[in-house]
Short mmCIF file of C-alpha atoms and ligand atoms in Angstrom, two decimals:
data_model
loop_
_atom_site.label_atom_id
_atom_site.label_comp_id
_atom_site.label_asym_id
_atom_site.label_seq_id
_atom_site.Cartn_x
_atom_site.Cartn_y
_atom_site.Cartn_z
CA MET A 17 0.02 0.02 0.03
CA THR A 18 1.57 3.38 -0.94
CA ASP A 19 -0.53 5.68 1.14
CA ARG A 20 0.55 4.23 4.62
CA ALA A 21 1.06 6.80 7.24
CA ARG A 22 4.62 7.01 8.59
CA ILE A 23 4.71 7.13 12.25
CA ALA A 24 7.55 7.90 14.73
CA ILE A 25 7.12 6.45 18.20
CA LEU A 26 8.67 8.18 21.29
CA ILE A 27 9.37 6.10 24.36
CA SER A 28 11.13 6.28 27.66
CA GLY A 29 11.03 2.73 29.03
CA ALA A 30 9.65 -0.76 28.40
CA GLY A 31 7.93 0.13 25.18
CA THR A 32 5.18 -2.47 25.35
CA ASN A 33 2.71 -0.13 23.65
CA MET A 34 5.50 0.52 20.99
CA ALA A 35 5.70 -3.30 20.40
CA ALA A 36 1.91 -3.54 20.17
CA LEU A 37 1.95 -0.69 17.59
CA VAL A 38 4.82 -2.37 15.66
CA TYR A 39 3.15 -5.82 15.54
CA ALA A 40 -0.17 -4.29 14.58
CA SER A 41 1.59 -2.50 11.68
CA ARG A 42 2.83 -5.87 10.35
CA MET A 43 -0.76 -7.02 9.92
CA PRO A 44 -2.21 -6.92 6.38
CA GLU A 45 -3.99 -3.65 5.57
CA SER A 46 -2.42 -1.71 8.40
CA PRO A 47 -2.83 1.94 7.34
CA TYR A 48 0.52 2.93 9.11
CA GLU A 49 4.13 1.80 9.33
CA VAL A 50 6.64 2.58 12.17
CA VAL A 51 9.57 4.51 10.67
CA LEU A 52 11.42 5.45 13.77
CA VAL A 53 11.48 4.60 17.46
CA ALA A 54 13.20 7.30 19.52
CA ALA A 55 13.81 7.55 23.23
CA ASN A 56 15.16 10.13 25.80
CA ASP A 57 17.03 7.15 27.59
CA PRO A 58 19.56 5.11 25.51
CA ALA A 59 18.85 2.24 27.94
CA ALA A 60 15.14 2.06 27.28
CA PRO A 61 14.40 -1.63 26.69
CA GLY A 62 12.02 -0.71 23.96
CA LEU A 63 14.88 0.55 21.79
CA ALA A 64 16.57 -2.82 21.65
CA LEU A 65 13.36 -4.51 20.55
CA ALA A 66 12.79 -1.85 17.87
CA ALA A 67 16.37 -2.36 16.57
CA ALA A 68 15.97 -6.09 16.56
CA GLU A 69 12.75 -5.51 14.41
CA GLY A 70 14.85 -3.57 11.85
CA ILE A 71 13.27 -0.18 12.78
CA ALA A 72 15.49 2.92 12.86
CA THR A 73 16.14 4.07 16.36
CA PHE A 74 17.45 7.35 17.91
CA ALA A 75 18.29 8.07 21.59
CA LEU A 76 19.25 11.27 23.26
CA PRO A 77 19.40 11.77 27.07
CA HIS A 78 17.81 14.99 28.06
CA LYS A 79 20.25 15.66 30.99
CA GLY A 80 22.12 18.96 30.43
CA LEU A 81 19.83 20.09 27.63
CA THR A 82 17.10 22.67 27.77
CA ARG A 83 13.62 21.30 27.11
CA GLU A 84 13.60 23.16 23.82
CA ALA A 85 16.95 21.87 22.70
CA HIS A 86 16.10 18.24 23.55
CA ASP A 87 12.70 18.50 21.85
CA ALA A 88 14.41 20.06 18.73
CA ALA A 89 16.82 17.22 18.51
CA MET A 90 14.04 14.57 18.87
CA GLU A 91 12.06 16.47 16.25
CA ALA A 92 14.97 16.61 13.83
CA ALA A 93 15.22 12.84 14.17
CA VAL A 94 11.45 12.49 13.42
CA LEU A 95 11.83 14.69 10.33
CA ALA A 96 14.84 12.87 9.10
CA ALA A 97 12.88 9.71 9.18
CA ASP A 98 10.21 11.44 7.11
CA ALA A 99 7.47 10.58 9.63
CA ASP A 100 4.14 12.32 9.26
CA HIS A 101 2.80 11.48 12.77
CA ILE A 102 4.39 11.29 16.32
CA VAL A 103 2.93 8.65 18.57
CA LEU A 104 3.97 9.03 22.29
CA ALA A 105 4.06 5.67 24.00
CA GLY A 106 5.28 6.08 27.62
CA TYR A 107 7.42 8.99 26.70
CA MET A 108 7.94 10.51 30.17
CA ARG A 109 8.72 14.07 29.09
CA ILE A 110 6.63 17.28 29.17
CA LEU A 111 6.92 18.71 25.74
CA SER A 112 7.69 22.40 25.01
CA ASP A 113 4.78 24.36 23.74
CA GLY A 114 6.44 24.92 20.30
CA PHE A 115 6.94 21.18 19.74
CA ALA A 116 3.34 20.38 20.60
CA ALA A 117 2.04 23.25 18.55
CA ARG A 118 4.05 22.37 15.46
CA TRP A 119 2.67 18.77 15.48
CA ALA A 120 -0.89 19.78 16.40
CA GLY A 121 -3.28 17.23 15.01
CA ARG A 122 -0.42 14.95 14.07
CA MET A 123 0.75 13.77 17.59
CA LEU A 124 -0.97 11.25 19.70
CA ASN A 125 -0.54 10.02 23.26
CA ILE A 126 -1.89 7.29 25.50
CA HIS A 127 -2.69 7.97 29.03
CA PRO A 128 -3.37 5.34 31.63
CA SER A 129 -6.84 6.73 32.97
CA LEU A 130 -10.24 7.57 31.77
CA LEU A 131 -9.52 11.21 30.95
CA PRO A 132 -10.48 13.79 32.01
CA LEU A 133 -10.06 11.86 35.29
CA TYR A 134 -6.39 11.63 36.71
CA LYS A 135 -4.24 13.65 34.47
CA GLY A 136 -0.44 13.41 35.21
CA THR A 137 1.20 10.63 37.17
CA GLY A 138 0.08 8.11 39.71
CA THR A 139 -3.21 7.42 37.90
CA HIS A 140 -3.77 3.86 39.18
CA THR A 141 -2.96 4.76 42.84
CA ARG A 142 -5.39 7.60 42.69
CA ALA A 143 -8.16 5.48 41.07
CA ILE A 144 -7.75 2.79 43.66
CA ALA A 145 -7.78 5.30 46.49
CA ALA A 146 -10.92 6.98 45.16
CA GLY A 147 -12.69 3.58 45.28
CA ASP A 148 -13.45 3.80 41.56
CA SER A 149 -15.00 0.64 40.02
CA HIS A 150 -13.02 1.04 36.76
CA ALA A 151 -9.63 2.42 35.63
CA GLY A 152 -8.80 2.51 31.95
CA ALA A 153 -6.85 4.17 29.18
CA THR A 154 -7.37 7.15 26.85
CA VAL A 155 -5.84 7.89 23.40
CA HIS A 156 -5.83 11.65 22.78
CA LEU A 157 -4.33 14.34 20.59
CA VAL A 158 -1.41 16.16 22.13
CA THR A 159 -1.79 19.90 22.90
CA PRO A 160 0.51 22.06 24.95
CA GLU A 161 -1.68 21.52 27.97
CA LEU A 162 -0.91 18.15 29.58
CA ASP A 163 -3.23 15.30 29.00
CA SER A 164 -6.03 17.61 27.70
CA GLY A 165 -6.15 17.19 23.88
CA GLU A 166 -9.22 15.76 22.08
CA VAL A 167 -10.04 12.27 23.12
CA LEU A 168 -9.78 9.74 20.28
CA ALA A 169 -10.62 6.57 21.98
CA GLN A 170 -11.04 5.13 25.58
CA ILE A 171 -11.28 1.74 27.16
CA ALA A 172 -12.47 0.98 30.77
CA VAL A 173 -10.82 -1.77 32.81
CA PRO A 174 -12.30 -3.05 36.09
CA ILE A 175 -10.56 -2.60 39.35
CA THR A 176 -10.82 -5.86 41.24
CA PRO A 177 -10.67 -6.40 44.99
CA GLY A 178 -7.07 -6.42 46.29
CA ASP A 179 -5.70 -4.66 43.20
CA THR A 180 -2.51 -2.80 43.76
CA PRO A 181 -1.28 -0.04 41.55
CA GLU A 182 1.01 -2.59 39.99
CA SER A 183 -1.57 -5.27 39.28
CA LEU A 184 -3.89 -2.71 37.92
CA ALA A 185 -1.26 -1.26 35.71
CA ALA A 186 -0.58 -4.66 34.16
CA ARG A 187 -4.27 -5.19 33.44
CA VAL A 188 -4.68 -1.69 31.96
CA LYS A 189 -1.63 -2.27 29.74
CA LEU A 190 -3.26 -5.38 28.12
CA ALA A 191 -6.19 -3.02 27.21
CA GLU A 192 -3.87 -0.37 26.07
CA HIS A 193 -2.15 -2.86 23.65
CA GLN A 194 -5.56 -3.44 22.02
CA LEU A 195 -6.75 0.25 22.07
CA TYR A 196 -3.71 2.13 20.81
CA PRO A 197 -2.97 0.32 17.49
CA ARG A 198 -6.66 0.50 16.61
CA ALA A 199 -6.97 4.15 17.59
CA VAL A 200 -3.77 5.15 15.62
CA ALA A 201 -5.01 3.16 12.61
CA ASP A 202 -8.42 4.84 12.66
CA TYR A 203 -6.87 8.26 13.11
CA VAL A 204 -4.33 8.12 10.26
CA SER A 205 -6.95 6.61 7.93
CA ARG A 206 -9.72 9.05 8.81
CA TRP A 207 -9.19 10.99 5.59
CA ARG A 208 -10.84 8.02 3.78
CA ASN A 209 -13.42 7.18 6.33
CA PRO A 210 -16.90 8.33 4.84
CA ALA A 211 -18.43 8.78 8.29
CA TRP A 212 -15.59 11.15 9.40
CA LEU A 213 -15.60 13.05 6.08
CA LEU A 214 -19.39 13.42 6.32
CA THR A 215 -19.14 14.79 9.83
CA GLN A 216 -16.42 17.24 8.81
CA LEU A 217 -18.53 18.38 5.88
CA ARG A 218 -21.76 18.59 7.82
CA THR A 219 -20.14 20.92 10.51
CA ARG A 220 -19.02 23.30 7.74
CA ALA A 221 -22.18 23.25 5.64
CA LEU A 222 -24.49 23.79 8.54
CA ALA A 223 -22.32 26.64 9.83
CA LEU A 224 -23.61 28.75 6.84
CA PRO A 225 -26.66 30.83 7.49
CA GLU A 226 -30.11 29.32 7.18
CA THR A 227 -29.00 25.87 6.20
CA CYS A 228 -30.38 22.44 6.99
CA GLU A 229 -29.60 18.94 5.86
CA GLN A 230 -31.97 16.91 3.78
CA GLU A 231 -31.34 13.55 2.24
CA SER A 232 -31.66 13.29 -1.59
CA PHE A 233 -31.60 10.01 -3.33
CA GLY A 234 -29.71 8.37 -0.46
CA SER A 235 -27.05 11.04 -0.16
CA ALA A 236 -26.81 13.79 2.54
CA GLY A 237 -27.68 17.10 0.96
CA PHE A 238 -27.47 20.64 2.34
CA ARG A 239 -30.00 23.32 1.59
CA VAL A 240 -30.28 26.97 2.11
CA GLY A 241 -33.54 28.93 2.56
CA GLU A 242 -36.86 28.10 4.16
CA GLY A 243 -39.09 25.05 3.55
CA LYS A 244 -39.98 24.30 -0.06
CA ALA A 245 -38.24 27.53 -1.28
CA GLY A 246 -34.98 26.06 -0.05
CA LYS A 247 -32.33 25.04 -2.48
CA TYR A 248 -29.62 22.51 -2.41
CA PHE A 249 -26.09 23.89 -2.44
CA ALA A 250 -24.07 20.71 -1.67
CA TYR A 251 -24.38 16.99 -1.55
CA PHE A 252 -22.06 14.40 0.00
CA SER A 253 -21.57 11.68 -2.39
CA ASP A 254 -20.09 8.40 -1.13
CA ARG A 255 -18.67 6.56 -4.13
CA PRO A 256 -21.36 7.71 -6.62
CA HIS A 257 -22.09 6.15 -9.97
CA GLY A 258 -19.00 5.32 -11.84
CA HIS A 259 -16.70 6.77 -9.19
CA ASP A 260 -14.71 5.06 -6.55
CA ARG A 261 -14.12 8.29 -4.70
CA ILE A 262 -15.97 10.04 -1.81
CA ALA A 263 -16.91 13.47 -3.08
CA LEU A 264 -18.61 16.77 -2.38
CA LEU A 265 -20.81 18.03 -5.16
CA VAL A 266 -21.17 21.89 -5.39
CA LYS A 267 -22.25 24.28 -8.12
CA THR A 268 -19.77 26.01 -10.42
CA SER A 269 -20.49 29.06 -12.50
CA GLY A 270 -21.26 26.84 -15.40
CA MET A 271 -20.03 24.36 -17.94
CA ASP A 272 -16.86 26.38 -18.95
CA GLU A 273 -15.58 26.35 -15.41
CA LEU A 274 -16.51 22.74 -14.90
CA HIS A 275 -14.58 21.62 -17.86
CA ALA A 276 -11.62 23.73 -16.92
CA LEU A 277 -11.48 22.27 -13.48
CA THR A 278 -11.79 18.70 -14.51
CA GLU A 279 -9.19 18.98 -17.32
CA ASP A 280 -6.64 20.96 -15.12
CA GLN A 281 -6.98 18.98 -11.96
CA PRO A 282 -8.43 15.51 -12.84
CA ASP A 283 -7.28 14.07 -9.44
CA THR A 284 -9.35 16.58 -7.61
CA TYR A 285 -12.38 17.50 -9.74
CA PHE A 286 -14.68 15.34 -11.86
CA LYS A 287 -17.90 15.84 -13.71
CA PRO A 288 -20.53 13.95 -11.68
CA ALA A 289 -23.33 11.94 -13.31
CA PHE A 290 -26.72 13.81 -13.67
CA TYR A 291 -25.56 16.94 -11.76
CA GLY A 292 -22.61 17.48 -13.97
CA ALA A 293 -25.10 18.26 -16.77
CA SER A 294 -26.19 21.39 -14.91
CA GLY A 295 -22.79 22.60 -13.93
CA TRP A 296 -22.19 20.90 -10.61
CA VAL A 297 -18.64 19.64 -9.97
CA GLY A 298 -17.48 16.71 -7.92
CA ILE A 299 -14.63 17.53 -5.50
CA VAL A 300 -12.71 14.40 -4.33
CA LEU A 301 -12.67 14.37 -0.51
CA ASP A 302 -10.76 11.28 0.23
CA ARG A 303 -7.24 12.62 -0.35
CA PRO A 304 -4.79 12.57 2.50
CA ASP A 305 -3.69 16.17 1.54
CA LEU A 306 -7.24 17.59 1.25
CA ASP A 307 -7.43 21.28 2.20
CA TRP A 308 -10.47 21.86 4.18
CA ALA A 309 -10.10 25.56 3.68
CA ASP A 310 -10.72 24.89 -0.09
CA VAL A 311 -13.84 22.94 0.82
CA ASP A 312 -15.05 25.84 2.87
CA ALA A 313 -14.48 28.19 0.02
CA TRP A 314 -16.43 25.95 -2.39
CA LEU A 315 -19.31 25.49 0.18
CA GLN A 316 -19.53 29.16 0.63
CA ARG A 317 -19.56 29.91 -3.09
CA SER A 318 -22.15 27.31 -3.83
CA TRP A 319 -24.30 28.48 -0.94
CA ARG A 320 -24.10 32.06 -2.14
CA SER A 321 -25.08 31.10 -5.68
CA VAL A 322 -28.52 29.77 -4.50
CA ALA A 323 -29.18 31.61 -1.21
CA PRO A 324 -32.04 34.06 -1.18
CA ARG A 325 -31.24 37.50 -2.09
CA ARG A 326 -32.03 38.91 1.45
CA LEU A 327 -29.12 36.73 2.74
CA THR A 328 -26.59 37.63 0.07
CA ARG A 329 -27.49 41.30 -0.37
CA LEU A 330 -24.97 42.47 2.18
CA MET A 331 -22.24 40.33 0.68
CA ASP A 332 -22.89 41.68 -2.71
CA ALA A 333 -22.72 45.17 -1.42
CA ALA A 334 -19.38 44.39 0.28
CA ASP A 335 -18.12 42.99 -2.90
CA ALA A 336 -18.88 46.16 -4.83
CA PHE A 337 -16.21 48.07 -2.83
C1 GRF B 6 1.52 3.10 29.62
O1 GRF B 6 0.83 2.78 30.71
C2 GRF B 6 1.04 4.35 29.03
O2 GRF B 6 -0.36 4.54 29.25
C3 GRF B 6 1.85 5.46 29.75
O3 GRF B 6 3.11 4.90 29.93
C4 GRF B 6 2.99 3.54 29.96
C5 GRF B 6 3.98 3.04 28.99
O4 GRF B 6 4.16 1.68 29.12
N1 GRF B 6 1.70 6.67 29.03
P1 GRF B 6 5.06 0.85 28.02
O5 GRF B 6 6.38 1.56 27.93
O6 GRF B 6 4.36 1.08 26.64
O7 GRF B 6 5.07 -0.52 28.41
#
């Protein structure tokens, strides 16, 4: 598969989650491959396993370096490996804000609690002390604020009578090893997941004034205007007639523009069945490099071309200046 995501895994210790990620990546159809395992401790046992698996490794102790300098060196190794995502797996370092910000949306972490409960360390001790029935693990996006990014996946694990932090940690890890590879795979392949694409599109289309969603011939459609007078300005098309792509259909200014787009950028634009005859264009959504700002622009344009005059009058006036 050519479009596999390239992940770099950062560890500090045992690396059992790293191992789970590596072995899951060896299964057929894995949407990611592990291109680097890096550690802030050259003695981290996980490094030896990664090397034995033929994966590039990098180690740099943080002692004597500023946080920014150490992060910069780790990041340089990640970039040299041409990784597109960073996956933290027991990486016991607080990241500098700049590092986290530069990888926003492309850096994941696993935390051994049911976030937002028990951020930071000592999670199992705290869950047992609180008398919780369950502990668990959370996969989340990394943001500058510790353990606070968007939650991508969670799994609950029961706390049993007599559990110690160690026995509970071991049980939670079994669950982590199932959760993490699955969450990483889902995340890096979301660009071709129709449900995710539709959610993204829906949020954007419904953010425009006086819009609603209405199904049309089995596809999600988006309309502007009230009731029967409303008009469609966009359709979500999941592998339509004759196409194996997931697409957004929007209105162009007419046949000339439609033909220019499909001729100049055939990987992005196509003439859809039926709608193409009246100047609608298909925009391929399942592309790893899709620019959602472009999608926004197209939605706005298409909305504006059919929205009632009372909604567009102000915009037209603004354009006149
Ligand atoms: C895991 O419990 C993970 O949730 C936490 O650190 C631990 C790493 O363990 N962030 P391992 O090195 O993957 O075995």
